[in-house]
mmCIF file of C-alpha atoms in Angstrom:
data_model
loop_
_atom_site.group_PDB
_atom_site.id
_atom_site.type_symbol
_atom_site.label_atom_id
_atom_site.label_comp_id
_atom_site.label_asym_id
_atom_site.label_seq_id
_atom_site.Cartn_x
_atom_site.Cartn_y
_atom_site.Cartn_z
ATOM 1 C CA MET O 1 -14.699 -22.632 11.017
ATOM 2 C CA ALA O 2 -17.879 -21.263 9.321
ATOM 3 C CA THR O 3 -17.216 -18.947 6.511
ATOM 4 C CA LYS O 4 -18.243 -15.091 7.459
ATOM 5 C CA LYS O 5 -18.725 -12.116 5.357
ATOM 6 C CA ILE O 6 -16.029 -9.754 6.488
ATOM 7 C CA MET O 7 -15.772 -6.343 5.010
ATOM 8 C CA TYR O 8 -12.842 -4.079 5.664
ATOM 9 C CA ILE O 9 -13.761 -0.542 5.449
ATOM 10 C CA ASN O 10 -10.666 1.705 4.485
ATOM 11 C CA ARG O 11 -10.851 5.521 5.224
ATOM 12 C CA ALA O 12 -7.022 6.244 5.765
ATOM 13 C CA THR O 13 -4.653 7.818 3.376
ATOM 14 C CA PRO O 14 -1.707 5.511 2.295
ATOM 15 C CA HIS O 15 1.192 6.996 3.580
ATOM 16 C CA GLY O 16 0.012 9.200 6.377
ATOM 17 C CA GLY O 17 0.526 6.672 8.975
ATOM 18 C CA ILE O 18 0.585 2.928 9.173
ATOM 19 C CA THR O 19 -3.043 2.402 9.107
ATOM 20 C CA ALA O 20 -3.326 1.324 5.390
ATOM 21 C CA LYS O 21 -0.349 -1.235 5.958
ATOM 22 C CA GLU O 22 -1.872 -2.741 8.956
ATOM 23 C CA SER O 23 -5.276 -3.055 7.171
ATOM 24 C CA LEU O 24 -3.754 -5.092 4.392
ATOM 25 C CA ASP O 25 -1.735 -7.328 6.787
ATOM 26 C CA VAL O 26 -5.153 -8.276 8.148
ATOM 27 C CA VAL O 27 -6.686 -8.605 5.204
ATOM 28 C CA LEU O 28 -4.261 -11.071 3.949
ATOM 29 C CA ILE O 29 -4.105 -13.089 7.027
ATOM 30 C CA SER O 30 -7.882 -13.453 7.222
ATOM 31 C CA ALA O 31 -7.920 -14.273 3.389
ATOM 32 C CA ALA O 32 -5.566 -17.119 4.275
ATOM 33 C CA PHE O 33 -8.203 -18.692 6.457
ATOM 34 C CA ASP O 34 -10.699 -18.779 3.509
ATOM 35 C CA GLN O 35 -13.395 -16.182 4.528
ATOM 36 C CA ASP O 36 -15.401 -14.330 2.595
ATOM 37 C CA VAL O 37 -13.573 -11.020 2.286
ATOM 38 C CA ALA O 38 -14.729 -7.736 0.723
ATOM 39 C CA LEU O 39 -12.758 -4.273 0.790
ATOM 40 C CA ALA O 40 -14.373 -1.092 0.831
ATOM 41 C CA PHE O 41 -12.378 2.204 -0.090
ATOM 42 C CA ILE O 42 -14.323 5.522 1.469
ATOM 43 C CA ASP O 43 -13.344 9.064 1.805
ATOM 44 C CA ASP O 44 -9.549 9.428 1.979
ATOM 45 C CA GLY O 45 -9.007 5.633 1.559
ATOM 46 C CA VAL O 46 -9.442 5.775 -2.005
ATOM 47 C CA TYR O 47 -6.168 7.554 -2.484
ATOM 48 C CA GLN O 48 -4.894 4.156 -1.565
ATOM 49 C CA LEU O 49 -5.652 2.913 -4.646
ATOM 50 C CA LEU O 50 -4.349 5.868 -6.936
ATOM 51 C CA LYS O 51 -1.936 4.538 -9.854
ATOM 52 C CA GLY O 52 1.709 5.749 -10.150
ATOM 53 C CA GLN O 53 2.331 6.093 -6.413
ATOM 54 C CA GLN O 54 6.233 6.238 -5.885
ATOM 55 C CA PRO O 55 6.209 6.028 -1.950
ATOM 56 C CA GLU O 56 9.943 5.439 -1.934
ATOM 57 C CA LYS O 57 10.283 9.086 -2.395
ATOM 58 C CA SER O 58 8.863 9.586 1.072
ATOM 59 C CA GLY O 59 10.235 6.289 2.419
ATOM 60 C CA SER O 60 7.142 4.186 2.916
ATOM 61 C CA ARG O 61 5.799 0.880 1.691
ATOM 62 C CA ASN O 62 3.862 1.098 -1.505
ATOM 63 C CA VAL O 63 0.141 -0.602 -0.402
ATOM 64 C CA ALA O 64 -0.845 -0.100 -4.011
ATOM 65 C CA LYS O 65 1.825 -2.635 -5.303
ATOM 66 C CA SER O 66 0.632 -5.361 -2.586
ATOM 67 C CA PHE O 67 -2.955 -4.885 -3.747
ATOM 68 C CA ALA O 68 -2.066 -6.494 -6.857
ATOM 69 C CA ALA O 69 -1.597 -9.829 -4.747
ATOM 70 C CA LEU O 70 -5.114 -9.667 -3.512
ATOM 71 C CA GLY O 71 -6.433 -11.765 -6.459
ATOM 72 C CA ASP O 72 -3.945 -14.571 -5.482
ATOM 73 C CA TYR O 73 -5.327 -14.299 -1.913
ATOM 74 C CA ASP O 74 -8.957 -14.717 -3.527
ATOM 75 C CA VAL O 75 -9.958 -11.412 -2.401
ATOM 76 C CA ARG O 76 -12.156 -10.528 -5.765
ATOM 77 C CA LYS O 77 -14.625 -7.829 -4.050
ATOM 78 C CA VAL O 78 -12.985 -4.420 -3.923
ATOM 79 C CA TYR O 79 -15.636 -1.848 -3.620
ATOM 80 C CA VAL O 80 -14.756 1.964 -4.179
ATOM 81 C CA GLU O 81 -17.351 4.585 -3.183
ATOM 82 C CA GLN O 82 -18.090 6.840 -6.466
ATOM 83 C CA GLU O 83 -19.069 9.841 -4.244
ATOM 84 C CA SER O 84 -15.681 9.638 -2.544
ATOM 85 C CA LEU O 85 -13.491 9.426 -5.888
ATOM 86 C CA ALA O 86 -15.860 12.341 -7.235
ATOM 87 C CA GLU O 87 -15.241 14.726 -4.238
ATOM 88 C CA ARG O 88 -11.641 14.303 -4.938
ATOM 89 C CA GLY O 89 -11.813 14.990 -8.928
ATOM 90 C CA LEU O 90 -10.831 11.199 -9.188
ATOM 91 C CA SER O 91 -12.076 8.549 -11.577
ATOM 92 C CA GLU O 92 -12.060 5.096 -12.018
ATOM 93 C CA ALA O 93 -9.159 5.873 -14.637
ATOM 94 C CA ASP O 94 -6.990 7.139 -11.716
ATOM 95 C CA LEU O 95 -7.071 3.781 -10.017
ATOM 96 C CA VAL O 96 -4.777 0.660 -10.360
ATOM 97 C CA ASP O 97 -6.122 -2.091 -12.385
ATOM 98 C CA LEU O 98 -6.699 -5.000 -9.749
ATOM 99 C CA ARG O 99 -7.479 -8.319 -11.426
ATOM 100 C CA HIS O 100 -8.380 -11.957 -10.571
ATOM 101 C CA GLU O 101 -9.432 -15.321 -11.845
ATOM 102 C CA ASN O 102 -12.923 -15.443 -11.503
ATOM 103 C CA PRO O 103 -14.003 -19.133 -10.409
ATOM 104 C CA GLU O 104 -17.790 -18.460 -11.327
ATOM 105 C CA ASP O 105 -16.512 -17.485 -15.036
ATOM 106 C CA ASP O 106 -14.153 -20.351 -15.929
ATOM 107 C CA TYR O 107 -11.270 -18.620 -13.904
ATOM 108 C CA ARG O 108 -11.346 -15.712 -16.550
ATOM 109 C CA ASP O 109 -9.342 -12.658 -15.678
ATOM 110 C CA THR O 110 -11.700 -10.238 -14.190
ATOM 111 C CA ALA O 111 -11.498 -6.707 -12.786
ATOM 112 C CA SER O 112 -11.678 -6.655 -8.878
ATOM 113 C CA ILE O 113 -12.685 -3.112 -8.465
ATOM 114 C CA ARG O 114 -16.347 -2.034 -8.516
ATOM 115 C CA LEU O 115 -17.587 1.443 -8.164
ATOM 116 C CA ILE O 116 -20.606 1.777 -6.106
ATOM 117 C CA SER O 117 -22.712 4.483 -4.759
ATOM 118 C CA ARG O 118 -22.573 5.769 -1.232
ATOM 119 C CA GLU O 119 -26.301 4.670 -0.671
ATOM 120 C CA LYS O 120 -25.704 1.064 -2.052
ATOM 121 C CA LEU O 121 -22.671 0.551 -0.055
ATOM 122 C CA ALA O 122 -24.126 1.793 2.828
ATOM 123 C CA ARG O 123 -26.729 -1.077 2.308
ATOM 124 C CA LEU O 124 -24.042 -3.434 1.652
ATOM 125 C CA PHE O 125 -22.379 -2.724 5.014
ATOM 126 C CA SER O 126 -25.834 -4.343 6.587
ATOM 127 C CA ARG O 127 -25.336 -7.260 4.920
ATOM 128 C CA GLN O 128 -21.810 -8.478 6.207
ATOM 129 C CA ASP O 129 -21.265 -10.514 9.128
ATOM 130 C CA VAL O 130 -18.522 -8.459 10.371
ATOM 131 C CA LEU O 131 -17.256 -4.794 9.716
ATOM 132 C CA PHE O 132 -13.770 -3.818 10.366
ATOM 133 C CA ASN O 133 -12.622 -0.058 10.271
ATOM 134 C CA PHE O 134 -8.902 1.034 9.144
ATOM 135 C CA MET R 1 6.448 39.709 11.153
ATOM 136 C CA ALA R 2 5.931 37.156 8.311
ATOM 137 C CA ILE R 3 4.589 33.661 9.200
ATOM 138 C CA LEU R 4 5.045 30.351 7.494
ATOM 139 C CA HIS R 5 2.490 28.033 7.860
ATOM 140 C CA THR R 6 3.006 24.336 7.273
ATOM 141 C CA ILE R 7 0.252 21.583 6.939
ATOM 142 C CA ASN R 8 1.030 17.969 6.552
ATOM 143 C CA GLN R 9 -2.553 16.373 7.167
ATOM 144 C CA SER R 10 -5.452 15.510 4.596
ATOM 145 C CA PRO R 11 -8.077 18.279 4.625
ATOM 146 C CA ASP R 12 -10.615 15.370 5.200
ATOM 147 C CA ALA R 13 -8.533 13.944 8.195
ATOM 148 C CA GLY R 14 -8.627 16.888 10.229
ATOM 149 C CA ASP R 15 -9.029 20.686 10.458
ATOM 150 C CA GLN R 16 -5.417 21.953 10.295
ATOM 151 C CA LEU R 17 -6.140 23.472 6.905
ATOM 152 C CA ARG R 18 -9.238 25.374 7.654
ATOM 153 C CA ALA R 19 -7.757 26.571 11.006
ATOM 154 C CA CYS R 20 -4.608 27.817 8.840
ATOM 155 C CA LEU R 21 -6.601 29.519 6.051
ATOM 156 C CA SER R 22 -8.642 31.632 8.106
ATOM 157 C CA ARG R 23 -5.392 32.911 9.770
ATOM 158 C CA ALA R 24 -3.113 33.391 6.775
ATOM 159 C CA MET R 25 -2.106 37.080 5.909
ATOM 160 C CA PRO R 26 -0.886 38.144 2.611
ATOM 161 C CA ASP R 27 2.636 38.284 3.759
ATOM 162 C CA SER R 28 2.423 34.779 5.163
ATOM 163 C CA ALA R 29 3.163 31.454 2.995
ATOM 164 C CA VAL R 30 1.695 27.993 3.278
ATOM 165 C CA ILE R 31 3.398 24.874 2.547
ATOM 166 C CA LEU R 32 1.649 21.725 2.062
ATOM 167 C CA TYR R 33 3.757 18.578 2.777
ATOM 168 C CA GLU R 34 3.114 14.969 3.443
ATOM 169 C CA ASP R 35 -0.777 14.069 3.579
ATOM 170 C CA GLY R 36 -0.760 18.057 3.382
ATOM 171 C CA VAL R 37 -0.503 17.861 -0.280
ATOM 172 C CA TYR R 38 -3.892 16.311 -0.952
ATOM 173 C CA ALA R 39 -5.566 19.906 -0.713
ATOM 174 C CA ALA R 40 -3.460 20.856 -3.799
ATOM 175 C CA LEU R 41 -5.886 18.452 -5.911
ATOM 176 C CA ASP R 42 -7.762 21.020 -7.843
ATOM 177 C CA LYS R 43 -11.040 19.632 -7.160
ATOM 178 C CA ILE R 44 -10.187 19.943 -3.409
ATOM 179 C CA ALA R 45 -8.734 23.272 -3.661
ATOM 180 C CA GLN R 46 -12.119 24.594 -5.141
ATOM 181 C CA ARG R 47 -14.192 23.325 -2.302
ATOM 182 C CA PRO R 48 -16.297 26.236 -0.925
ATOM 183 C CA ASN R 49 -14.392 25.928 2.347
ATOM 184 C CA ILE R 50 -11.211 25.966 1.200
ATOM 185 C CA GLU R 51 -10.832 27.849 -2.103
ATOM 186 C CA LEU R 52 -7.098 27.863 -2.514
ATOM 187 C CA GLN R 53 -7.343 30.352 -5.672
ATOM 188 C CA LYS R 54 -8.557 33.076 -3.573
ATOM 189 C CA LEU R 55 -5.786 32.934 -0.885
ATOM 190 C CA ASP R 56 -3.815 36.072 -1.243
ATOM 191 C CA CYS R 57 -0.586 34.648 0.060
ATOM 192 C CA LYS R 58 2.118 32.336 -1.404
ATOM 193 C CA LEU R 59 1.385 28.529 -1.495
ATOM 194 C CA TYR R 60 3.552 25.713 -1.950
ATOM 195 C CA ALA R 61 3.560 22.009 -1.980
ATOM 196 C CA VAL R 62 6.324 19.343 -1.580
ATOM 197 C CA ARG R 63 6.944 17.503 -5.093
ATOM 198 C CA ASP R 64 8.114 14.341 -3.578
ATOM 199 C CA ASP R 65 5.294 14.206 -1.412
ATOM 200 C CA CYS R 66 2.948 14.686 -4.334
ATOM 201 C CA GLU R 67 4.725 11.969 -6.279
ATOM 202 C CA ALA R 68 4.918 9.522 -3.434
ATOM 203 C CA ARG R 69 1.065 9.714 -3.426
ATOM 204 C CA GLY R 70 0.706 9.526 -7.161
ATOM 205 C CA LEU R 71 -0.766 13.085 -7.601
ATOM 206 C CA GLN R 72 -0.083 14.088 -11.156
ATOM 207 C CA GLU R 73 1.095 17.862 -11.640
ATOM 208 C CA THR R 74 -1.664 18.422 -13.963
ATOM 209 C CA ALA R 75 -4.460 17.397 -11.460
ATOM 210 C CA LEU R 76 -3.235 20.250 -9.126
ATOM 211 C CA CYS R 77 -4.622 23.716 -8.068
ATOM 212 C CA LYS R 78 -2.443 26.289 -10.613
ATOM 213 C CA LYS R 79 -2.001 28.416 -7.675
ATOM 214 C CA VAL R 80 0.458 26.004 -5.908
ATOM 215 C CA LYS R 81 3.903 26.172 -6.710
ATOM 216 C CA LEU R 82 5.805 22.758 -6.379
ATOM 217 C CA ILE R 83 9.216 22.994 -4.355
ATOM 218 C CA ASP R 84 11.650 20.346 -2.930
ATOM 219 C CA TYR R 85 13.032 19.824 0.666
ATOM 220 C CA PRO R 86 15.777 22.012 0.273
ATOM 221 C CA GLU R 87 13.641 24.937 -1.058
ATOM 222 C CA PHE R 88 11.465 24.086 2.126
ATOM 223 C CA VAL R 89 14.399 24.552 4.382
ATOM 224 C CA GLU R 90 15.275 27.801 2.460
ATOM 225 C CA LEU R 91 11.674 29.175 3.385
ATOM 226 C CA VAL R 92 11.558 28.314 6.790
ATOM 227 C CA THR R 93 14.930 30.569 7.117
ATOM 228 C CA ARG R 94 13.234 33.117 5.010
ATOM 229 C CA TYR R 95 10.395 33.740 7.456
ATOM 230 C CA ASP R 96 10.194 35.099 10.916
ATOM 231 C CA VAL R 97 8.426 32.428 12.496
ATOM 232 C CA VAL R 98 6.918 29.011 11.547
ATOM 233 C CA GLN R 99 3.574 27.723 12.563
ATOM 234 C CA ALA R 100 3.640 23.929 12.111
ATOM 235 C CA TRP R 101 -0.079 23.379 12.544
ATOM 236 C CA SER R 102 -0.732 19.712 14.128
ATOM 237 C CA MET W 1 22.146 -13.457 13.782
ATOM 238 C CA LEU W 2 23.714 -15.466 10.867
ATOM 239 C CA GLU W 3 27.456 -15.669 10.004
ATOM 240 C CA VAL W 4 28.338 -16.368 6.389
ATOM 241 C CA ASN W 5 31.960 -16.088 4.930
ATOM 242 C CA GLY W 6 33.040 -14.284 8.188
ATOM 243 C CA ARG W 7 30.195 -11.730 7.773
ATOM 244 C CA VAL W 8 27.417 -11.395 10.412
ATOM 245 C CA TYR W 9 23.791 -10.753 9.278
ATOM 246 C CA PRO W 10 21.034 -9.553 11.621
ATOM 247 C CA THR W 11 18.091 -12.148 11.714
ATOM 248 C CA ASP W 12 14.866 -12.064 13.707
ATOM 249 C CA GLU W 13 14.162 -14.558 16.574
ATOM 250 C CA GLU W 14 13.192 -17.070 13.870
ATOM 251 C CA GLY W 15 16.105 -16.862 11.586
ATOM 252 C CA TYR W 16 14.408 -14.244 8.864
ATOM 253 C CA LEU W 17 16.859 -11.651 7.593
ATOM 254 C CA GLU W 18 16.456 -8.212 8.879
ATOM 255 C CA ASN W 19 17.339 -6.517 5.670
ATOM 256 C CA ILE W 20 16.423 -8.198 2.556
ATOM 257 C CA SER W 21 18.983 -6.463 0.690
ATOM 258 C CA ASP W 22 21.757 -8.469 2.840
ATOM 259 C CA TRP W 23 20.566 -11.483 0.818
ATOM 260 C CA SER W 24 23.058 -13.687 -1.511
ATOM 261 C CA GLU W 25 22.962 -16.901 -2.629
ATOM 262 C CA ALA W 26 25.576 -17.809 -0.141
ATOM 263 C CA ILE W 27 23.236 -16.918 2.395
ATOM 264 C CA ALA W 28 20.484 -19.040 1.028
ATOM 265 C CA GLU W 29 23.060 -21.856 0.873
ATOM 266 C CA ALA W 30 24.309 -21.514 4.455
ATOM 267 C CA MET W 31 20.752 -21.512 5.781
ATOM 268 C CA ALA W 32 19.703 -24.704 3.898
ATOM 269 C CA ALA W 33 23.226 -26.316 4.954
ATOM 270 C CA ALA W 34 22.199 -25.835 8.746
ATOM 271 C CA ASP W 35 18.911 -27.639 7.892
ATOM 272 C CA ASP W 36 21.009 -30.441 6.200
ATOM 273 C CA ILE W 37 19.567 -29.531 2.561
ATOM 274 C CA LYS W 38 21.363 -29.137 -0.438
ATOM 275 C CA LEU W 39 19.995 -26.559 -2.760
ATOM 276 C CA SER W 40 19.135 -27.854 -6.176
ATOM 277 C CA GLU W 41 18.039 -26.190 -9.128
ATOM 278 C CA ALA W 42 14.453 -27.102 -8.254
ATOM 279 C CA HIS W 43 14.941 -25.211 -5.004
ATOM 280 C CA TRP W 44 16.327 -22.274 -6.817
ATOM 281 C CA ASP W 45 13.473 -22.088 -8.994
ATOM 282 C CA ILE W 46 11.201 -21.536 -6.024
ATOM 283 C CA LEU W 47 13.598 -19.228 -4.341
ATOM 284 C CA ARG W 48 14.126 -16.898 -7.678
ATOM 285 C CA PHE W 49 10.290 -17.031 -7.860
ATOM 286 C CA LEU W 50 9.680 -16.015 -4.501
ATOM 287 C CA ARG W 51 12.133 -13.176 -4.661
ATOM 288 C CA GLU W 52 10.474 -11.918 -7.866
ATOM 289 C CA TYR W 53 6.919 -12.026 -6.167
ATOM 290 C CA TYR W 54 8.262 -9.988 -3.489
ATOM 291 C CA HIS W 55 9.655 -7.463 -5.356
ATOM 292 C CA GLU W 56 6.565 -7.033 -7.546
ATOM 293 C CA TYR W 57 4.070 -7.008 -4.650
ATOM 294 C CA GLU W 58 6.227 -6.364 -1.369
ATOM 295 C CA ILE W 59 4.351 -9.619 0.095
ATOM 296 C CA ALA W 60 5.995 -12.769 1.187
ATOM 297 C CA PRO W 61 3.198 -15.195 0.054
ATOM 298 C CA ALA W 62 1.516 -17.775 2.600
ATOM 299 C CA VAL W 63 1.879 -21.486 1.536
ATOM 300 C CA ARG W 64 -1.700 -21.777 -0.233
ATOM 301 C CA VAL W 65 -1.006 -18.318 -2.397
ATOM 302 C CA LEU W 66 2.671 -19.711 -3.157
ATOM 303 C CA THR W 67 1.237 -23.069 -4.252
ATOM 304 C CA LYS W 68 -1.328 -21.337 -6.698
ATOM 305 C CA ALA W 69 1.058 -18.688 -8.109
ATOM 306 C CA VAL W 70 3.640 -21.155 -8.436
ATOM 307 C CA GLY W 71 1.496 -23.298 -10.439
ATOM 308 C CA ARG W 72 0.454 -20.515 -12.776
ATOM 309 C CA ARG W 73 3.998 -19.439 -13.339
ATOM 310 C CA LEU W 74 6.076 -22.428 -12.980
ATOM 311 C CA GLY W 75 3.432 -24.977 -14.143
ATOM 312 C CA LYS W 76 0.932 -27.321 -12.437
ATOM 313 C CA ASP W 77 3.481 -30.114 -11.604
ATOM 314 C CA LYS W 78 5.358 -27.800 -9.529
ATOM 315 C CA GLY W 79 2.324 -25.931 -8.354
ATOM 316 C CA ASN W 80 1.089 -28.627 -5.707
ATOM 317 C CA SER W 81 2.064 -28.953 -1.992
ATOM 318 C CA LYS W 82 3.454 -32.338 -2.443
ATOM 319 C CA TYR W 83 6.339 -31.469 -4.932
ATOM 320 C CA LEU W 84 6.709 -28.108 -2.601
ATOM 321 C CA TYR W 85 6.784 -29.881 0.794
ATOM 322 C CA ASN W 86 9.343 -32.257 -0.717
ATOM 323 C CA LEU W 87 11.776 -29.409 -1.417
ATOM 324 C CA PHE W 88 10.851 -27.574 1.842
ATOM 325 C CA PRO W 89 9.870 -30.007 4.246
ATOM 326 C CA ASP W 90 9.546 -27.414 7.188
ATOM 327 C CA GLY W 91 6.855 -25.858 5.044
ATOM 328 C CA PRO W 92 7.150 -24.180 1.648
ATOM 329 C CA GLY W 93 6.057 -20.937 2.869
ATOM 330 C CA LYS W 94 7.886 -20.266 5.797
ATOM 331 C CA GLN W 95 11.236 -22.300 4.869
ATOM 332 C CA ALA W 96 11.273 -21.193 1.350
ATOM 333 C CA CYS W 97 10.800 -17.504 2.174
ATOM 334 C CA ARG W 98 13.478 -17.565 4.961
ATOM 335 C CA TYR W 99 16.250 -19.043 2.332
ATOM 336 C CA ALA W 100 14.980 -16.411 0.079
ATOM 337 C CA GLY W 101 15.799 -13.619 2.334
ATOM 338 C CA LEU W 102 11.978 -12.389 2.692
ATOM 339 C CA PRO W 103 10.185 -12.033 5.931
ATOM 340 C CA LYS W 104 7.854 -14.407 7.445
ATOM 341 C CA PRO W 105 4.775 -14.849 5.111
ATOM 342 C CA THR W 106 1.909 -12.843 6.061
ATOM 343 C CA GLY W 107 -0.730 -15.399 7.201
ATOM 344 C CA CYS W 108 1.624 -17.925 8.625
ATOM 345 C CA VAL W 109 1.304 -18.767 12.327
#
């Protein structure tokens, strides 16, 4: 199976429905098949990465907790759109700190989240083989 | 007849909030719960089409739903009073009618 | 369904516990005994590791991820598929997650 560049675009809030959870499951499954996976969080999707979520208070799964395992699944590219954060009064300091071991840098512990402008991210969409929307 | 409005959707996921705010009256109250609490984020509350500061009725948000989503109290609009679910129920009994926007 | 010491625990059609909170060491032993496996300290290391992993990430790791994570946390001599398949011949992801009371790993077919 040839490796494809797959990007998952996340626009849903973390606890409003099951979309965020479904997206994560599909990401983990496709990553287990050695694909080149990237995640993008835009619009309300940036709420998924907020630190300090306590979803047990409303009885749902802590997706932000599971994101911490993405590094184990070799998912190393997590793009967060700057404008979406700014429109919500949020900054990188409000987000969970996702890490991975970078094989291109002697497996050094490296941050996975990359802030990116709306314009650059839109251009990045066009360089993928497949885009999935959640 | 005082009316209690409830909102459970993010302001960017639909137009519940816009529909509600244009109809809220001075003796109304608005409760933000579930994903509705995102509107209480100060930055969102200040948006020109939302402007919760200028709302002349009571405004509440459910604390557990804020905490579940990682929203810090300090990041919320000062106009919003945090309540728990028993207080939510108490408010429901105090108003004549409940408009649960969907 | 699984019966251990006179109590019945709900499972899915592949034998994974429905409620992770039902789990006990006796359940793991009963599941292993049904596969003619006697759990050794080496098995328990992996089962405990899986339960901690699930507690931290709420994910039952697929075999490739399990191997890597075990290698990092328990040492390279354990983080290889030969070692893990010796302990869990039906597949370290699937079988070990089942004994540990976790759901079927995400990414296993």
